[in-house]
XYZ file of C-alpha atoms in Angstrom:
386
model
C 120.421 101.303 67.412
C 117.250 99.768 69.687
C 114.942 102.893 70.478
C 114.618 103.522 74.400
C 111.265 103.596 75.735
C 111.099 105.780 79.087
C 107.768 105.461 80.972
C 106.856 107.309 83.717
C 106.184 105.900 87.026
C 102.291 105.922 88.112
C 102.032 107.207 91.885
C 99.151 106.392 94.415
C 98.726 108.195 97.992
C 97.124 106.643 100.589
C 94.985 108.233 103.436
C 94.407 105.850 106.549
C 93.528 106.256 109.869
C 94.302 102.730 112.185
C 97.046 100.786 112.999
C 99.210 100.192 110.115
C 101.227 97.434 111.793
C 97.759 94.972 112.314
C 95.907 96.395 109.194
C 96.400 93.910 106.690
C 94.247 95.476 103.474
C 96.185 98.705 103.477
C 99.289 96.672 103.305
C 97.744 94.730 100.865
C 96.922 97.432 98.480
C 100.301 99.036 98.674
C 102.368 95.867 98.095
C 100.253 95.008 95.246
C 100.310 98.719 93.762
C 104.937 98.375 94.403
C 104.365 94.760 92.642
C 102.867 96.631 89.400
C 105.654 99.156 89.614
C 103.904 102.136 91.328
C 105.488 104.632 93.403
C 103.634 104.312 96.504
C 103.189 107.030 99.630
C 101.036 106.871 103.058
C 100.281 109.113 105.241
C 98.696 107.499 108.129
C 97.286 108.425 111.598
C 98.124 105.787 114.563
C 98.036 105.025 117.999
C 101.562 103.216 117.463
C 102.991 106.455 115.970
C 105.216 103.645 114.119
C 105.581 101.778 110.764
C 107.102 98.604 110.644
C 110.590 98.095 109.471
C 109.840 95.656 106.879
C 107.000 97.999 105.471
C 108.978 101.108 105.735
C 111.234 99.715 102.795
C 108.258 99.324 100.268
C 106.472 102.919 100.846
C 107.071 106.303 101.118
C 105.186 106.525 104.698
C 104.542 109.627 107.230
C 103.345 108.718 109.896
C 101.493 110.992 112.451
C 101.023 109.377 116.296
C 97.979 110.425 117.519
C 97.022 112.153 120.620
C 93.899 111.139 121.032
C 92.668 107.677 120.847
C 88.761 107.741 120.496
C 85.853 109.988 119.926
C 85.064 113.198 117.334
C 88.974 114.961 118.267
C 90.916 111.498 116.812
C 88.738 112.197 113.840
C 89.487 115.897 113.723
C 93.408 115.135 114.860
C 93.754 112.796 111.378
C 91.561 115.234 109.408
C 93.672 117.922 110.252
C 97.016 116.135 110.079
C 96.154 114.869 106.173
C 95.085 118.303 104.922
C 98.597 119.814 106.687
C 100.037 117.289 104.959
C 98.719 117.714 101.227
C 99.148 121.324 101.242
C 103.114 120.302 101.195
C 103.036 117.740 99.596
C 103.408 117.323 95.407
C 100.290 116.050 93.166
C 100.156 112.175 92.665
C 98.291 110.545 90.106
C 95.891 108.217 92.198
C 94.634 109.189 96.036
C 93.168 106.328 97.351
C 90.838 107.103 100.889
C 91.226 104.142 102.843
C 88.631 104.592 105.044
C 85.509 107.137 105.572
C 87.826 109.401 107.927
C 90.245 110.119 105.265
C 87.474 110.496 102.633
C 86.929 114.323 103.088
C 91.108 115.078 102.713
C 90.534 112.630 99.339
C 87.929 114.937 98.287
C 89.853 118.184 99.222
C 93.053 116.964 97.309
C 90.899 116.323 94.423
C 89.450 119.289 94.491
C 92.919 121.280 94.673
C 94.014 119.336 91.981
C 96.752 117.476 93.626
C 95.650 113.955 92.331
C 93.595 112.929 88.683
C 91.460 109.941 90.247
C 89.866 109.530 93.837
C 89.054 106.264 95.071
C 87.285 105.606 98.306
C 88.002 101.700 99.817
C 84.168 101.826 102.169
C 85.518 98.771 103.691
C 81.392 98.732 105.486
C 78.600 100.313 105.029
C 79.326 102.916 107.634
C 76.382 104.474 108.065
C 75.055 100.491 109.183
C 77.153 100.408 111.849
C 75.912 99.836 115.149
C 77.828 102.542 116.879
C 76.092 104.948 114.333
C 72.873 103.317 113.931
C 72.176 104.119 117.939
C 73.208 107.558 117.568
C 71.265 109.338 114.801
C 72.869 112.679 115.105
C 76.151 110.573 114.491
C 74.977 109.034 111.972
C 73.580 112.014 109.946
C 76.804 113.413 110.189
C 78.919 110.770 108.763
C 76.274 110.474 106.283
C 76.747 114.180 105.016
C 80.434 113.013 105.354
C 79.591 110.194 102.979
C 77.857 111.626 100.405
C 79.813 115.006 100.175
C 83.338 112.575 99.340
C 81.261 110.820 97.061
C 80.454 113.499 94.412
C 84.294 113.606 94.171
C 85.064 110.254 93.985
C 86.049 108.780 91.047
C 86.175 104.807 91.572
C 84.614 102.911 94.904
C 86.545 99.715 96.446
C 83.535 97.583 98.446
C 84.503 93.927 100.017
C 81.384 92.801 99.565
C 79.266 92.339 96.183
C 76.443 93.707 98.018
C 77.997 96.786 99.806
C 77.792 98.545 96.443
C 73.964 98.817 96.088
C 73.810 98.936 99.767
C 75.895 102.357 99.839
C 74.173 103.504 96.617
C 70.480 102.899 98.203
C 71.823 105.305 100.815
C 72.927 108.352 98.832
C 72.056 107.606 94.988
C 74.897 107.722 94.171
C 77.425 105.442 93.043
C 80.841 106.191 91.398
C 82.568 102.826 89.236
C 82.867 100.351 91.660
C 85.340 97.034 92.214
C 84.982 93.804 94.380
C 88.051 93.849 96.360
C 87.200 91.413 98.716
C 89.323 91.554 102.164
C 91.626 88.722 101.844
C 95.216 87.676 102.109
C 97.568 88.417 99.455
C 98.450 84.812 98.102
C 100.646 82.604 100.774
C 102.041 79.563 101.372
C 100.308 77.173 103.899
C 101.178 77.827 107.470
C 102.352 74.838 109.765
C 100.207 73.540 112.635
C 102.442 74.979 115.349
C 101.854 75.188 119.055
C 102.207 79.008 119.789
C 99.069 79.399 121.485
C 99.357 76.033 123.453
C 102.568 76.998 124.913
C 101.948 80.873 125.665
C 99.047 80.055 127.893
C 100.536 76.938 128.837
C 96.485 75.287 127.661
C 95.931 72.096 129.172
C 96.823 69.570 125.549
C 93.551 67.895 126.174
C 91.643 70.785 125.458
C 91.008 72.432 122.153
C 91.774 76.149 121.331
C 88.874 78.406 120.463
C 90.230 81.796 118.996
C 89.148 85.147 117.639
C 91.306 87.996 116.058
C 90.623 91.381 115.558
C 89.206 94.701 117.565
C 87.787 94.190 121.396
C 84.356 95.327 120.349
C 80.927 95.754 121.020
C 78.707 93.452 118.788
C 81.477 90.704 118.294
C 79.777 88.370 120.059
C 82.743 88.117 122.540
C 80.700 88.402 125.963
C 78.353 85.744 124.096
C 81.154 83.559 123.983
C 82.582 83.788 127.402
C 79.506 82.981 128.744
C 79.069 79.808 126.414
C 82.278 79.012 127.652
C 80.342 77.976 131.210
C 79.473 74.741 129.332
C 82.308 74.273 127.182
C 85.154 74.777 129.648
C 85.832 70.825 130.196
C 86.325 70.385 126.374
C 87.997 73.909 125.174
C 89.336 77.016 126.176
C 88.603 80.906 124.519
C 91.367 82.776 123.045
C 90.924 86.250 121.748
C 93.761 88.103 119.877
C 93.380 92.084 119.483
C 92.890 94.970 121.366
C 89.856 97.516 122.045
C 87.593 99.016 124.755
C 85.774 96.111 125.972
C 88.986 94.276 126.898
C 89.196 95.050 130.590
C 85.503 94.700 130.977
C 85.818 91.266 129.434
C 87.988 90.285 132.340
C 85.152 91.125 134.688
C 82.442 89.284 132.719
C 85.084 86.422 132.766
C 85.284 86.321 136.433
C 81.327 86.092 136.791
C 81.119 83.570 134.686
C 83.714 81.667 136.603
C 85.731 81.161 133.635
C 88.945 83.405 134.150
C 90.781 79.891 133.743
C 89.266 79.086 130.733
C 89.558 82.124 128.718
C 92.802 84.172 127.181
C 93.746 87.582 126.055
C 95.998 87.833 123.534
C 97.992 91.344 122.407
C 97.465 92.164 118.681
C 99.787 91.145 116.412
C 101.538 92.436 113.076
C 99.177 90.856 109.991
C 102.114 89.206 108.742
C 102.093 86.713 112.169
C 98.285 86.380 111.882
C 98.110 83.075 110.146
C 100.938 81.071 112.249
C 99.388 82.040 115.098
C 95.710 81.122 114.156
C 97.472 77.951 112.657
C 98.292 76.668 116.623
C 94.160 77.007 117.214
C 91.461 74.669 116.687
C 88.517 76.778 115.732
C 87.761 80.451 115.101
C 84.821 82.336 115.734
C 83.484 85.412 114.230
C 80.312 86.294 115.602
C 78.647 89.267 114.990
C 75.463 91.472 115.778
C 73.336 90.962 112.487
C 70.847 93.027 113.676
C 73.060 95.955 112.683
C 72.892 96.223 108.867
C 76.317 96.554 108.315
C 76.811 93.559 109.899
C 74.105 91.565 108.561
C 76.090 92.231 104.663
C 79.345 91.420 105.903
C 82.095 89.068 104.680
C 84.806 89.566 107.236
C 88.288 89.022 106.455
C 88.591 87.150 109.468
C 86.507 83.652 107.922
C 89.337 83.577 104.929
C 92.187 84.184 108.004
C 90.951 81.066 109.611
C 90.676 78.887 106.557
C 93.863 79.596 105.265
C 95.388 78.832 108.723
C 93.393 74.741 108.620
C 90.743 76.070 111.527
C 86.777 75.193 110.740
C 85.020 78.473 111.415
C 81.935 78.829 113.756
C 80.171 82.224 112.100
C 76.851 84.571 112.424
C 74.796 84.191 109.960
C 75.871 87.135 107.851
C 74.264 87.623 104.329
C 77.763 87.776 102.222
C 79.193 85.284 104.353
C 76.373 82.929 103.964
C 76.255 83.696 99.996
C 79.991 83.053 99.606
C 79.997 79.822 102.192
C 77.122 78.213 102.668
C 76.927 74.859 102.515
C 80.768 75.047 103.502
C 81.512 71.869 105.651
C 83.882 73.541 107.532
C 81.282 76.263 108.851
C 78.576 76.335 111.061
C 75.978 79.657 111.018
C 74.707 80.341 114.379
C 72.816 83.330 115.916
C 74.327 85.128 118.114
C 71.995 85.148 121.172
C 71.264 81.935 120.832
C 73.599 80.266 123.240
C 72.571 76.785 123.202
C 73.225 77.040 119.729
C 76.875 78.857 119.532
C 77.507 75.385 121.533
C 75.430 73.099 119.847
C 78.219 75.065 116.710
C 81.191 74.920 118.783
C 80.791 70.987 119.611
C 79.865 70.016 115.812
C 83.065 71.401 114.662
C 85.161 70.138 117.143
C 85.987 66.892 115.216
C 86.848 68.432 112.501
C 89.919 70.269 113.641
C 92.948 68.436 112.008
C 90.803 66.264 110.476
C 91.974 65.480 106.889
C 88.551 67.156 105.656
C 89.697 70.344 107.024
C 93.214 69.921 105.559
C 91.517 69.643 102.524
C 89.407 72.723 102.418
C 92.424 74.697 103.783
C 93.888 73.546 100.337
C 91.171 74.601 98.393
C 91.121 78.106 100.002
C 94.054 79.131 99.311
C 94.474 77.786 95.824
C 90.919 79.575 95.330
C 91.481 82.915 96.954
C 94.427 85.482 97.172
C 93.583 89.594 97.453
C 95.654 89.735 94.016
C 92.738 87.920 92.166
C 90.305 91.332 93.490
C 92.516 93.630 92.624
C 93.623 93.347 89.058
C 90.636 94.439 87.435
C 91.268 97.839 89.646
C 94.779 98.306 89.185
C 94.094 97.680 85.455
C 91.044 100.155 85.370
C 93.458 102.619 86.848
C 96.456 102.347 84.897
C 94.214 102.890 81.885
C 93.461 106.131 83.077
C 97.449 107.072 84.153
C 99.319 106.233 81.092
């Protein structure tokens, strides 16, 4: 008789605080961990208070809807939400901290013994943010937040190869890290569509400029509504997301004189990301360098617009330029230099549809797919959960 070989199931908790339904990493990491036959939990603080059908089906979610949407009580809402949670809840092998606000619950359940291995996903280097960089109380705190969830933290996820010895220059200290770049799992090409076109009702003469993501300070956004005064007979300005500078957007709009010209978009579920990006002509991610979070990053956002066919008009980011320059399809500009986020915008406007960028939009997505990052993790961990 053929001997029966029963393995147990490895398990992995999640901690996040953001929207689940527009976060496309966290999704990432827990249909990869269901694809290697994990069981698979999140608990999860949100301004939605929801989790997508569709994702409900792969996880084991709770889902807490916040009360407050900003400042220190959203952070001491989730804080306190996760810890009432894990003192219920049953030990899992693997807690994975998906963000810095989730890191001290991590480092508690460790701690407590409800999970073997803590991993921290420092998506930035937080304590380089501009929002923190202006306000050094702030950012002494979130330091001490840092460092503390560090000493318990077994493994580190950074999206950047440099965001390691970044985070270690900071505290000296560095637990085993992974390059888990923030990517789309592996897709098929998305058809040129006309979403955008048709939603806004854009004049077809004129080509679509677009951005996706948060409504922020030091995205270059006001930067690019007021280059829009000299590009509004050739394109128009799309931006897809939501945050706090949407409304006053409007206003800077209006005295630029190009309300017309520009286009506010709701946020959309990361699954609809690329379609929609795949009716545009060019995206933009311009950010603050001067920041030094910013000036590492690699945002997700340059892959997103690749993989949808769009040539990509970027800051001058370290990462990015390490990973892309030379890249045909980009153009590196500064950010307060206007003349030259047009001088950017008008190089790459022949490109768009071009059979050059069809080309590279191939070679992206053969090249890169989130699965390729994180297989050297999920391997590292499931030698340490038999």
């Amino acid at each position: 008789m053929e001997e029966v070989r029963l393995t147990r199931q490895r398990s992995i908790r999640l901690l996040f605080l953001g929207d689940i339904e527009t976060d496309r990493r966290v999704k990432n990491f827990i249909r990869y961990f269901n694809s290697r036959g994990w069981y698979t939990e999140l608990l999860c603080s949100t301004r939605s208070g929801q989790v997508q059908e569709e994702l409900s089906a792969e996880l084991h979610g709770r889902v807490h809807p916040l009360k407050r949407h900003d400042g220190p009580l959203m952070f001491y809402e989730h804080h306190s939400y996760l810890m009432s949670q894990l003192r219920t809840l049953p030990s899992l092998d693997v807690t994975l901290a998906c963000d810095l606000y989730s890191l001290p619950a991590g480092r508690y359940a460790k701690s407590k013994g409800l999970t073997q291995h803590l991993s921290y996903d420092a998506r930035e280097v937080y304590t380089g943010l501009p929002t923190v960089v202006r306000k050094p109380l702030a950012r002494w705190f979130w330091k001490c937040v840092e460092r503390k969830g560090l000493k318990a933290t077994d493994s580190i996820i950074v999206t950047g190869a440099l965001d390691a010895g970044a985070i270690e220059k900071v505290h000296n200290i560095l637990p085993r890290s992974f390059l888990v770049r923030n990517i789309p799992l592996r897709t098929q090409k998305p058809e040129r569509n006309n979403y955008l076109r048709e939603h806004f009702g854009i004049d077809p003469k004129k080509r679509i400029l677009v951005y996706v993501g948060g409504i922020q300070r030091d995205r270059g956004l006001g930067q690019m509504v007021n280059a829009m005064s000299a590009l509004k007979d050739e394109a128009v300005f799309v931006m897809i997301g939501d945050g706090e500078l949407r409304e006053g957007l409007r206003s800077v709009c209006k005295n630029a004189g190009v309300s017309s010209d520009v286009y506010f978009h709701d946020p959309i579920p990361s699954e609809q990301v690329l379609s929609v990006l795949a009716s545009a002509d060019i995206g933009v991610v311009l950010v603050d360098t001067d920041a030094p979070s910013y000036a590492l990053a690699l945002p997700s956002k340059i892959y997103e617009y690749l993989f949808a066919g769009l040539p990509v008009l970027a800051s001058p980011m370290k990462q990015a330029m390490k990973e892309f320059g030379g890249h045909e399809a980009i153009r590196f500009v500064k950010l307060h230099d206007e003349a030259a986020v047009i001088r950017g915008v008008r190089e790459l406007l022949p490109l768009a549809h071009s059979g050059d960028i069809l080309k590279w939009q191939d070679e992206a997505i053969h090249k890169y797919a989130f699965e390729y990052d994180a297989a050297p993790y999920v391997d590292y961990l499931e030698e340490r959960t038999p």
